[in-house]
mmCIF file of C-alpha atoms in Angstrom:
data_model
loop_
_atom_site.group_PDB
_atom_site.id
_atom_site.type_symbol
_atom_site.label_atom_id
_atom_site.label_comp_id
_atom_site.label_asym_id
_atom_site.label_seq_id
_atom_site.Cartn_x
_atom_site.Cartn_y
_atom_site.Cartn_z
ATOM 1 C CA UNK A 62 30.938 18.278 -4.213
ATOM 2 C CA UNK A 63 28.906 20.798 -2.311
ATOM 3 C CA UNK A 64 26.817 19.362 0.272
ATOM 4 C CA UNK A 65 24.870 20.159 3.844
ATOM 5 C CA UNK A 66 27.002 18.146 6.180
ATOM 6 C CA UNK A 67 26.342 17.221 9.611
ATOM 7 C CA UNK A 68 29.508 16.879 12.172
ATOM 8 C CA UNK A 69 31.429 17.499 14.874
ATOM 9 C CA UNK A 70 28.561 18.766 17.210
ATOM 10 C CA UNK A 71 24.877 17.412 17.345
ATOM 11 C CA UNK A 72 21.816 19.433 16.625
ATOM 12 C CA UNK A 73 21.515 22.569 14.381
ATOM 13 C CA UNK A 74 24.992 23.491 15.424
ATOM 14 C CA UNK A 75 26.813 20.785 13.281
ATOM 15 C CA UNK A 76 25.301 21.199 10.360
ATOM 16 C CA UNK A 77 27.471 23.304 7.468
ATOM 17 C CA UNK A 78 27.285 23.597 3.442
ATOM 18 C CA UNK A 79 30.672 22.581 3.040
ATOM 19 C CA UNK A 80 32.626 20.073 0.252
ATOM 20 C CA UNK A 81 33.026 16.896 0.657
ATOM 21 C CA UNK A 82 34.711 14.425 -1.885
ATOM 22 C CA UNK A 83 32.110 12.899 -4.295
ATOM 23 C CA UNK A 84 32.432 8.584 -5.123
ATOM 24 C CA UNK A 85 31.848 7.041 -7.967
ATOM 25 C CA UNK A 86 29.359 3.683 -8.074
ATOM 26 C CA UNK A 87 30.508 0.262 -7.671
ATOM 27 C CA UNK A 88 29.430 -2.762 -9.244
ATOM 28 C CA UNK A 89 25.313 -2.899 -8.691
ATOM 29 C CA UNK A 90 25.489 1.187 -7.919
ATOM 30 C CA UNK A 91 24.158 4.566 -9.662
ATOM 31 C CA UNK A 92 25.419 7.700 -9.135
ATOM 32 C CA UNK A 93 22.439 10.194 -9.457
ATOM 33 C CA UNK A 94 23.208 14.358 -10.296
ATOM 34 C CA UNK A 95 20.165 15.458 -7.960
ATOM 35 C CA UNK A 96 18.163 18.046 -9.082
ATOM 36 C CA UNK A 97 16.114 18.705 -6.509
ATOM 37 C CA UNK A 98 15.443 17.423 -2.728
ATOM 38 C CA UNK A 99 12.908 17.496 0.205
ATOM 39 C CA UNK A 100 13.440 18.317 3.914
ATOM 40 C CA UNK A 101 11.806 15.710 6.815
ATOM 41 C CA UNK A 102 10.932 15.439 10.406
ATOM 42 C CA UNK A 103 13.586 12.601 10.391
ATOM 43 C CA UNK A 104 16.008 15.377 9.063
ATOM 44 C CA UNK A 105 15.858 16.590 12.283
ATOM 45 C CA UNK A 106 16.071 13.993 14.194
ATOM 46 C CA UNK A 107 19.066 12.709 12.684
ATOM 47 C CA UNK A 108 20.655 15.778 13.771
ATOM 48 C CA UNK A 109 20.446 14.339 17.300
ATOM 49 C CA UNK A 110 21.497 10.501 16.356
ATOM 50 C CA UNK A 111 24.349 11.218 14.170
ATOM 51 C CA UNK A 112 27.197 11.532 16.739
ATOM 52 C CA UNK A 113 30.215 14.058 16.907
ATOM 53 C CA UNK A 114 32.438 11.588 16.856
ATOM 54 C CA UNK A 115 31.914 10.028 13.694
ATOM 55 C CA UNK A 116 32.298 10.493 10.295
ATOM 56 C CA UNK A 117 30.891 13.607 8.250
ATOM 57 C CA UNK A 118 27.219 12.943 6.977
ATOM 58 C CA UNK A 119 25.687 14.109 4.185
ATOM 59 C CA UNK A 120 22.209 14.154 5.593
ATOM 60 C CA UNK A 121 18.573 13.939 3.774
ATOM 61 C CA UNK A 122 16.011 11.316 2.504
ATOM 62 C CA UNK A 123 14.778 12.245 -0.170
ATOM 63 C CA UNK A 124 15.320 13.530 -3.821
ATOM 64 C CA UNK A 125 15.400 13.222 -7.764
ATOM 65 C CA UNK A 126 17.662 13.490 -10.610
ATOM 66 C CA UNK A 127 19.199 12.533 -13.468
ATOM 67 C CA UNK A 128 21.590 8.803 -13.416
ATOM 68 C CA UNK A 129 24.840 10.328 -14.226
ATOM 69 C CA UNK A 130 26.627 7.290 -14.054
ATOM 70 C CA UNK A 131 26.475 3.662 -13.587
ATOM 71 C CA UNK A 132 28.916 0.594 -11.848
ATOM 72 C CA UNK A 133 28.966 -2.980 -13.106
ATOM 73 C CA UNK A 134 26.152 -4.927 -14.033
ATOM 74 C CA UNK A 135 23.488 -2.591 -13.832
ATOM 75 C CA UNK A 136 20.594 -3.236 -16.069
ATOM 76 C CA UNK A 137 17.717 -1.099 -14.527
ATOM 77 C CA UNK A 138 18.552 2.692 -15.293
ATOM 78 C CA UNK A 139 21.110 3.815 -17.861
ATOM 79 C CA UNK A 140 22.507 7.284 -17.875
ATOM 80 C CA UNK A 141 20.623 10.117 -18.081
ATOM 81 C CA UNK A 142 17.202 8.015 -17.135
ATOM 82 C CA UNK A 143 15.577 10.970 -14.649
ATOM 83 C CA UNK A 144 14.679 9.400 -11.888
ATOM 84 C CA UNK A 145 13.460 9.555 -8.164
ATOM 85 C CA UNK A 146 15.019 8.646 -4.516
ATOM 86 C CA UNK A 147 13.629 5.872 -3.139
ATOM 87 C CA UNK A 148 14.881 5.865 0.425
ATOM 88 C CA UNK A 149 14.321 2.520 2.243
ATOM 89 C CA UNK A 150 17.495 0.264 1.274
ATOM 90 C CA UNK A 151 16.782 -3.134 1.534
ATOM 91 C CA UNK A 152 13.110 -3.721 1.300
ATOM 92 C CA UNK A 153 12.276 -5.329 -1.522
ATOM 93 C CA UNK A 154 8.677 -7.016 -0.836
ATOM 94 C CA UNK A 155 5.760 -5.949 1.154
ATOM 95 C CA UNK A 156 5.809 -7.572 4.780
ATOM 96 C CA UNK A 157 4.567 -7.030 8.078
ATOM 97 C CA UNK A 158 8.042 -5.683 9.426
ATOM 98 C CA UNK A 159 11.240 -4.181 7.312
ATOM 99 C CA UNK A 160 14.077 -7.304 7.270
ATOM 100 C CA UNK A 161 17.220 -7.047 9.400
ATOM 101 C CA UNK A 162 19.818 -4.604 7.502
ATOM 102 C CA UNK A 163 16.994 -2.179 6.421
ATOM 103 C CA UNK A 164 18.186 1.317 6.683
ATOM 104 C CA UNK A 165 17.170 4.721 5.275
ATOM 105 C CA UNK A 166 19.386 7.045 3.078
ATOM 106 C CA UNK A 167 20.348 10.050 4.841
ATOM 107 C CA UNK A 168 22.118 8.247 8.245
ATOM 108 C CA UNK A 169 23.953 6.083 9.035
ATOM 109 C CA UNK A 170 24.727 6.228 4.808
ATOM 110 C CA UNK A 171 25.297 9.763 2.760
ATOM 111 C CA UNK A 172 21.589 11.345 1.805
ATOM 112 C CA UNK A 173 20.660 13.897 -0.585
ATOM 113 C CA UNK A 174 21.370 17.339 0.304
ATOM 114 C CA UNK A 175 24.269 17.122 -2.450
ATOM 115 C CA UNK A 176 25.366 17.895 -5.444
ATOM 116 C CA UNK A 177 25.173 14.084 -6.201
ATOM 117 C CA UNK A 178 24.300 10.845 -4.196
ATOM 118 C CA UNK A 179 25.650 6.822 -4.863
ATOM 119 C CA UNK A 180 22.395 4.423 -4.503
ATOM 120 C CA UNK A 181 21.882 0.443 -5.057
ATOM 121 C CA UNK A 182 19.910 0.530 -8.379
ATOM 122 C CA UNK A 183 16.752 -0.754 -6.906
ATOM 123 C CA UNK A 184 16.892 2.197 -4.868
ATOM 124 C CA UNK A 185 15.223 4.775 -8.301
ATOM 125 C CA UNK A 186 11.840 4.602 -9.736
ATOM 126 C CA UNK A 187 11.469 6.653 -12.935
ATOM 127 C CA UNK A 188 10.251 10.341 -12.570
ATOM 128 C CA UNK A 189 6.560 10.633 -13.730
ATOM 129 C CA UNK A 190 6.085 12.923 -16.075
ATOM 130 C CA UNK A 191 3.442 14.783 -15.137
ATOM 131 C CA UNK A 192 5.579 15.452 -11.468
ATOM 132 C CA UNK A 193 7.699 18.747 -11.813
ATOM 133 C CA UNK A 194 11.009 18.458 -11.138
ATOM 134 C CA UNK A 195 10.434 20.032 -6.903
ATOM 135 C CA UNK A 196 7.553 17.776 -6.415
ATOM 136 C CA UNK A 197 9.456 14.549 -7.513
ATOM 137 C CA UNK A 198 12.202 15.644 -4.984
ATOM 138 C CA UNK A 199 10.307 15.497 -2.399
ATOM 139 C CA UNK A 200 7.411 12.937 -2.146
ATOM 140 C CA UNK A 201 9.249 9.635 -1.338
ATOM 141 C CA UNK A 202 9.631 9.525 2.412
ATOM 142 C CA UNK A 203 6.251 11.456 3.424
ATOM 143 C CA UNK A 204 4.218 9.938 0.430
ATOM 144 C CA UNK A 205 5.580 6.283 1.536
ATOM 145 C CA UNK A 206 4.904 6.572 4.950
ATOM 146 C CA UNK A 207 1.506 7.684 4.057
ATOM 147 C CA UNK A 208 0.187 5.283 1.925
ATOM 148 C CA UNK A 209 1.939 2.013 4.032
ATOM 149 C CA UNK A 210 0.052 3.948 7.257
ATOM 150 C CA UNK A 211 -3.300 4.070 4.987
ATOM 151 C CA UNK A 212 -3.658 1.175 2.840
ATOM 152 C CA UNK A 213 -0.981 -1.823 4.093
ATOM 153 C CA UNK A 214 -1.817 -1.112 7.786
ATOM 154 C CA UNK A 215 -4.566 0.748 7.717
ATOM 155 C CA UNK A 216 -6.736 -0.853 5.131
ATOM 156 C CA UNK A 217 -8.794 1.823 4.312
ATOM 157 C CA UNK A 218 -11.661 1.295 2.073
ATOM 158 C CA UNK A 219 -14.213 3.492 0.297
ATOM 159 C CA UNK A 220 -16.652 5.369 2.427
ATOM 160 C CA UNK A 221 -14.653 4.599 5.824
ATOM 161 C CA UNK A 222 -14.276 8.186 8.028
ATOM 162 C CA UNK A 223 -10.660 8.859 8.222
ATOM 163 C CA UNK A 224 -9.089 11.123 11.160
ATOM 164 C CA UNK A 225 -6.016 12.961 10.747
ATOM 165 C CA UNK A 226 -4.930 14.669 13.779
ATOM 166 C CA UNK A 227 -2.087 17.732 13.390
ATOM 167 C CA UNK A 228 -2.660 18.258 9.752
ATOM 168 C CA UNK A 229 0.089 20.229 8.182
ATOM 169 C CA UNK A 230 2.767 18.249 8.270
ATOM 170 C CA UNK A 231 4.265 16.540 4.292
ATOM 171 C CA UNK A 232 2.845 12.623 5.555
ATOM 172 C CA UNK A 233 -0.445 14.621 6.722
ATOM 173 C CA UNK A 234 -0.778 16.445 3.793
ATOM 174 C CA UNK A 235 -0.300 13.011 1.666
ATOM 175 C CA UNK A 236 -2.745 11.366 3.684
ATOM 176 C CA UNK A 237 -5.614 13.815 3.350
ATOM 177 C CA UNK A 238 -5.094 13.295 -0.635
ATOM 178 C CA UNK A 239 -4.280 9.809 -0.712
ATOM 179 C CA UNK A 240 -7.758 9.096 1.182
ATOM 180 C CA UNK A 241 -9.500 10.981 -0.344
ATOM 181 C CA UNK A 242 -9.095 9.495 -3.253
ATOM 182 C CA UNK A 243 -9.413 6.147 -1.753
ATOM 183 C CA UNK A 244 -13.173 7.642 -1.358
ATOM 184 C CA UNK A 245 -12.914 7.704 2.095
ATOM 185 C CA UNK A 246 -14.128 10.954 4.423
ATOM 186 C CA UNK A 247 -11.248 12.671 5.684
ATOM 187 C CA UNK A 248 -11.333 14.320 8.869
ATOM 188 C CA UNK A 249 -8.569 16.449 10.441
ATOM 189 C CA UNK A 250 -7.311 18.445 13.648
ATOM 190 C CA UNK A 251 -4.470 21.945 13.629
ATOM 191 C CA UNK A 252 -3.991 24.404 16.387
ATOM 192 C CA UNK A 253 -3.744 26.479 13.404
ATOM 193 C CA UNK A 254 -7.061 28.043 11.964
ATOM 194 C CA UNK A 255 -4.938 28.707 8.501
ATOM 195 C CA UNK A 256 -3.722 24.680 8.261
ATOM 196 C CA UNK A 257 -7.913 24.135 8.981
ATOM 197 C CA UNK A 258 -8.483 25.564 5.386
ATOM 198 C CA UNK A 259 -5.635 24.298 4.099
ATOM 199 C CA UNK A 260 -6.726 20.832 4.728
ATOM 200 C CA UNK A 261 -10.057 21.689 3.304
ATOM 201 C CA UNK A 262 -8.603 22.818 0.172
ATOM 202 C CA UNK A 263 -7.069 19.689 -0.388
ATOM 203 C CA UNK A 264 -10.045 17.756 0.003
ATOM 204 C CA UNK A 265 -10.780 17.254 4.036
ATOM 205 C CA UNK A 266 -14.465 16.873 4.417
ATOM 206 C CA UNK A 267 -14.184 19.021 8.637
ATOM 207 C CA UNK A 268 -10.793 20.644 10.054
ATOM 208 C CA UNK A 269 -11.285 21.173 13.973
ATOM 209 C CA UNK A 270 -9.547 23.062 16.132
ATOM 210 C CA UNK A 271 -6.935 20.764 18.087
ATOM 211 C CA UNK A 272 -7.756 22.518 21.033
ATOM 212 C CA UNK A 273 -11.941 21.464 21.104
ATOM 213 C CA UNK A 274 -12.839 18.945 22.726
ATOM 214 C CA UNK A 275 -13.177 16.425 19.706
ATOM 215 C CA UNK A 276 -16.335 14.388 20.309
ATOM 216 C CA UNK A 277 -18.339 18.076 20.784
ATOM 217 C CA UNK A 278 -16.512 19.259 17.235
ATOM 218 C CA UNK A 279 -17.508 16.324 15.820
ATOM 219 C CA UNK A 280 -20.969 15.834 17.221
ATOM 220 C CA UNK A 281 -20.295 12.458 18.217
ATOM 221 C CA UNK A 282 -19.184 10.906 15.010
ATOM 222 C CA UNK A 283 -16.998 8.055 15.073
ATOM 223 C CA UNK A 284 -14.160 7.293 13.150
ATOM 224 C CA UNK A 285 -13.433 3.801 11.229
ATOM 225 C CA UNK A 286 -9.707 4.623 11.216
ATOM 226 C CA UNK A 287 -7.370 7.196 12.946
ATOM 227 C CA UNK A 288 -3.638 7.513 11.356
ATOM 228 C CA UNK A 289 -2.048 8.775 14.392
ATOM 229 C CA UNK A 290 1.995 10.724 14.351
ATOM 230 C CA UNK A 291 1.330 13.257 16.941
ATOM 231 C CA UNK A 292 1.829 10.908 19.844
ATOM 232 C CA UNK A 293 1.509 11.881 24.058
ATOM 233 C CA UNK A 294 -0.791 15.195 23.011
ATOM 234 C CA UNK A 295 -3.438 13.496 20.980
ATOM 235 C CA UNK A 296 -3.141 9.551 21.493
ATOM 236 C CA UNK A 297 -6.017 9.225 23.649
ATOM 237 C CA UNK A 298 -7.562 11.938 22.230
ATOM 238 C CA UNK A 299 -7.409 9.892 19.078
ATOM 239 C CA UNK A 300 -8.845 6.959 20.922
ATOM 240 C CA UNK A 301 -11.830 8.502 22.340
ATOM 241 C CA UNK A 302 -13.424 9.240 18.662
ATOM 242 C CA UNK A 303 -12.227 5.791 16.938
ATOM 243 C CA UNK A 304 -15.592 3.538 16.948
ATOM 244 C CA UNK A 305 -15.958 -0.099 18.468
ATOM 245 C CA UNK A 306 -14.029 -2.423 16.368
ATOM 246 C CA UNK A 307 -11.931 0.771 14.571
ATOM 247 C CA UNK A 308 -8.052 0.931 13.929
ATOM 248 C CA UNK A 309 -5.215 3.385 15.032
ATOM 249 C CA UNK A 310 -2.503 3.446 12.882
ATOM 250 C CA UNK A 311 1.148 5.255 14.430
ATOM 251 C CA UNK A 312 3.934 5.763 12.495
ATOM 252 C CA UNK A 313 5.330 8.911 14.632
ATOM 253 C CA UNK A 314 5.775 10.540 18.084
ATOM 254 C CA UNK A 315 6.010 14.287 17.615
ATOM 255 C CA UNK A 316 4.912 15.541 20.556
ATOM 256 C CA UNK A 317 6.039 12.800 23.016
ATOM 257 C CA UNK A 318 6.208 8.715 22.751
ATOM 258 C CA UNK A 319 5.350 8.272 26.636
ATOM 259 C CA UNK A 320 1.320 7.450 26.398
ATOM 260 C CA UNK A 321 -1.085 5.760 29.088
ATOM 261 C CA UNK A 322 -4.530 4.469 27.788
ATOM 262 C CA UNK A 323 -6.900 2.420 30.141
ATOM 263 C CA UNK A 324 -6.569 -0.767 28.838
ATOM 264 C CA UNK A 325 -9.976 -1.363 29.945
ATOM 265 C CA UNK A 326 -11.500 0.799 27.905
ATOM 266 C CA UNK A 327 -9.816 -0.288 24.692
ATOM 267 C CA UNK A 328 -10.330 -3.914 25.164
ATOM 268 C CA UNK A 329 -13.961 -3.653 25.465
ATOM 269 C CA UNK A 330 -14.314 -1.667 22.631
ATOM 270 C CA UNK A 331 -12.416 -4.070 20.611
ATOM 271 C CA UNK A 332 -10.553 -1.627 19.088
ATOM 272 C CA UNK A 333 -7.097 -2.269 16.960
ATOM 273 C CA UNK A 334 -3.757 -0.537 17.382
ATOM 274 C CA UNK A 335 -0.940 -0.779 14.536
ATOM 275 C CA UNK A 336 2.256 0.343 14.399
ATOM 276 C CA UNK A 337 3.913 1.168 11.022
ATOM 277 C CA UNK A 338 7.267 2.547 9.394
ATOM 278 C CA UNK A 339 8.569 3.673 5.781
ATOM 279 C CA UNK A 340 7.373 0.771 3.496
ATOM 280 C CA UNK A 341 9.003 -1.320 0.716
ATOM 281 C CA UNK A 342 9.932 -1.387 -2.714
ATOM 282 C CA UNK A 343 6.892 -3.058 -3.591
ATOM 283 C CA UNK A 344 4.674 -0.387 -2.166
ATOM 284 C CA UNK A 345 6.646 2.734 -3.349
ATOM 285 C CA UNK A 346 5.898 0.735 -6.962
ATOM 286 C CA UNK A 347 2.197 1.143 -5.744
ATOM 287 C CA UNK A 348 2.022 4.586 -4.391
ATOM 288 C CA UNK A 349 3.365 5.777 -7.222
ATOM 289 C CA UNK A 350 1.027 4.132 -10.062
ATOM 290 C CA UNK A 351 -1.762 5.033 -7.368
ATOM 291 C CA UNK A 352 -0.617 9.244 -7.658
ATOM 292 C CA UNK A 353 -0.500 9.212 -11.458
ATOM 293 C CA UNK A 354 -3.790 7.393 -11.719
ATOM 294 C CA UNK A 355 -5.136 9.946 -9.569
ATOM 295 C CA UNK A 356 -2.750 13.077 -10.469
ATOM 296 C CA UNK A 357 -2.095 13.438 -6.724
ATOM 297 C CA UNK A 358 0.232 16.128 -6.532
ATOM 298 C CA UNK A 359 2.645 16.775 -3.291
ATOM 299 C CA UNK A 360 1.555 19.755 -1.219
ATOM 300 C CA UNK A 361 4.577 22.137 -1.944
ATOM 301 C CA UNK A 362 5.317 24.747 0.841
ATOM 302 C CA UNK A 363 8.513 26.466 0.287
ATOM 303 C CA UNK A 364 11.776 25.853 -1.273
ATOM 304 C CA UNK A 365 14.798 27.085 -0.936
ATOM 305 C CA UNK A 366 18.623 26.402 -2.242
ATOM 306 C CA UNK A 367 20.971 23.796 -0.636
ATOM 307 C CA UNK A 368 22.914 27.251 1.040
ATOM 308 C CA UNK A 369 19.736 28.744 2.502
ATOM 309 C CA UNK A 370 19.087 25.149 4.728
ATOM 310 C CA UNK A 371 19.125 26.999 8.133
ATOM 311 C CA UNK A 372 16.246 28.898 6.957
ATOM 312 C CA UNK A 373 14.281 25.536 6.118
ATOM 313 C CA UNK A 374 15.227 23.600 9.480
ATOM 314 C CA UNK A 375 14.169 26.669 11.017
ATOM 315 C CA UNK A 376 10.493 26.077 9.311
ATOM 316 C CA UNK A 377 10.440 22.654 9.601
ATOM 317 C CA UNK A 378 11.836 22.760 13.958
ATOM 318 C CA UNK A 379 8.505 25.509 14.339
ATOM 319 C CA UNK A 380 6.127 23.675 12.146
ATOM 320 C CA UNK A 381 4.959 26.750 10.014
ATOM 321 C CA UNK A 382 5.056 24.447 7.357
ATOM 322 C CA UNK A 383 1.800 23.269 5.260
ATOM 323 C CA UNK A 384 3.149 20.360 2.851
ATOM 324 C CA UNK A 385 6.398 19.996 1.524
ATOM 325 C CA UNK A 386 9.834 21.916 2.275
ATOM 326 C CA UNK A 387 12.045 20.991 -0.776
ATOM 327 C CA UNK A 388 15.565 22.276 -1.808
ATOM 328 C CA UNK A 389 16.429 23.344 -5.901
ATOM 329 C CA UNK A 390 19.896 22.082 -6.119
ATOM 330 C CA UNK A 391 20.939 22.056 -10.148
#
């Protein structure tokens, strides 16, 4: 099958859309004909991870499709059930921490910038119908990490003020949606004027400029929680407008994972600082019957074909994106 494959050198430089030979499922497996499929942040840093010296890698998180066929003993999907990636393997329930052996599609297994990819089949949820085909491709990994971040971890709760800091991003652009409709006021920081209004559009109540200083912007306001994936750039920026008593929540390091806060300072203003990752079977289940209810939408940016993927890397590496990059495959 046709596929972007990563080898022989890291970075950009070992990635090619090349053939590789296509499997067929085993007892417990699906094999799903994607249709469509959506580009990540951890796209690119897989890029660095996956070494030259092993095996070929069909990269990429996230997608949808149609079950083409099925292996032994599988009772959840039959074929032609259209369906949607879930990436996290082996996460079944909701927990404070993924279990040992929990992985994500796209390294160290094949992902979904192919023709077709081989999955457990816990690993679909059916494709809402209300979701085109692009958007279904590529919600899972952003949308997931989103709502874990904002509800699991976060705990966010109607009328709470909610800062976002470098809105533009597919997990940003999920947030501002996802809390909104949680009833919460949604706050959010770009460098770029243009991503400002963006996040407006999709239902921020203020966008500042990342480059203010953010307790003048905000005249002071507090926030009740702070969803932070920016990292060395804005951490203690982030800190500085977070109330007594109010929670961080990271999930990301974009701009640098090295950050010193005075202790001091945070201790006495009893303040809370979570961590947080992908998210489980159980809440994928959730964030999806939580979109339909609300007919949340992903924030589409481009898309482009499987062949044109230097041209979305590109986007993604210089962050010109607002929402989702997603590739049309069949």
């Amino acid at each position: 099958m046709k596929a972007v494959i990563h080898a022989e050198k890291t970075g950009l430089e070992g990635l090619t859309y090349s053939e590789i030979a296509a499997m067929e499922p085993k007892a417990g497996e699906i094999k799903v004909k994607l249709k469509t499929a959506g580009l990540n942040h951890r796209d690119l840093f897989v890029l660095e991870r996956h070494k030259s010296t092993e095996p070929p890698l069909v990269i990429g998180s996230d997608g949808a499709g149609i079950v083409e066929a099925v292996g032994e003993g599988v009772t959840l999907v039959q074929i032609g059930d259209e369906v949607m990636v879930n990436p996290g393997l082996g996460w079944k329930e909701k927990s404070d921490a993924p279990p040992a052996g929990f992985e994500i599609v796209g390294h160290p297994f094949h992902g979904t910038f192919g023709e077709s990819i081989i999955l457990p089949e816990e690993n679909v949820e059916r494709k809402p119908e209300y979701l085109t085909w692009e958007e279904a491709g590529v919600l899972s990994l952003a949308g997931l990490t989103a709502y874990r971040a904002l509800f699991t971890r976060g705990k966010v709760q109607p009328g709470m003020k909610v800062f976002i800091p470098g809105v533009g991003s597919g997990v940003a652009t999920f947030l501002v949606q996802f809390a909104k409709a949680a009833g919460a006021e949604v706050y959010v920081s770009s460098r770029s004027k243009e991503k400002c209004e963006k996040a407006l559009e999709i239902g921020a109540h203020r966008a500042i400029d990342s480059h203010e200083d953010w307790n003048t912007a905000l005249e002071g306001l507090k926030m009740d929680l702070v969803i932070e994936s920016v990292g060395a750039a804005t951490f203690n920026k982030s800190l500085e407008i977070l109330r007594t008593g109010g929670t961080i929540v990271t999930f990301g390091a974009s701009a640098g994972d090295e950050v010193k806060i005075n202790l001091r300072t945070f201790f006495y203003a009893q303040q809370n600082l979570l961590g947080s990752t992908l998210g489980s079977a159980e809440e994928y289940k959730e964030m999806l019957q939580f979109m339909e209810s609300h007919r949340i939408r992903p924030v589409m940016d481009k898309v482009f074909t499987l062949d044109q993927f230097e041209q979305a890397f590109n986007r993604m590496e210089q962050a010109d994106q607002f929402g989702k990059i997603g590739f049309k495959i069949s």
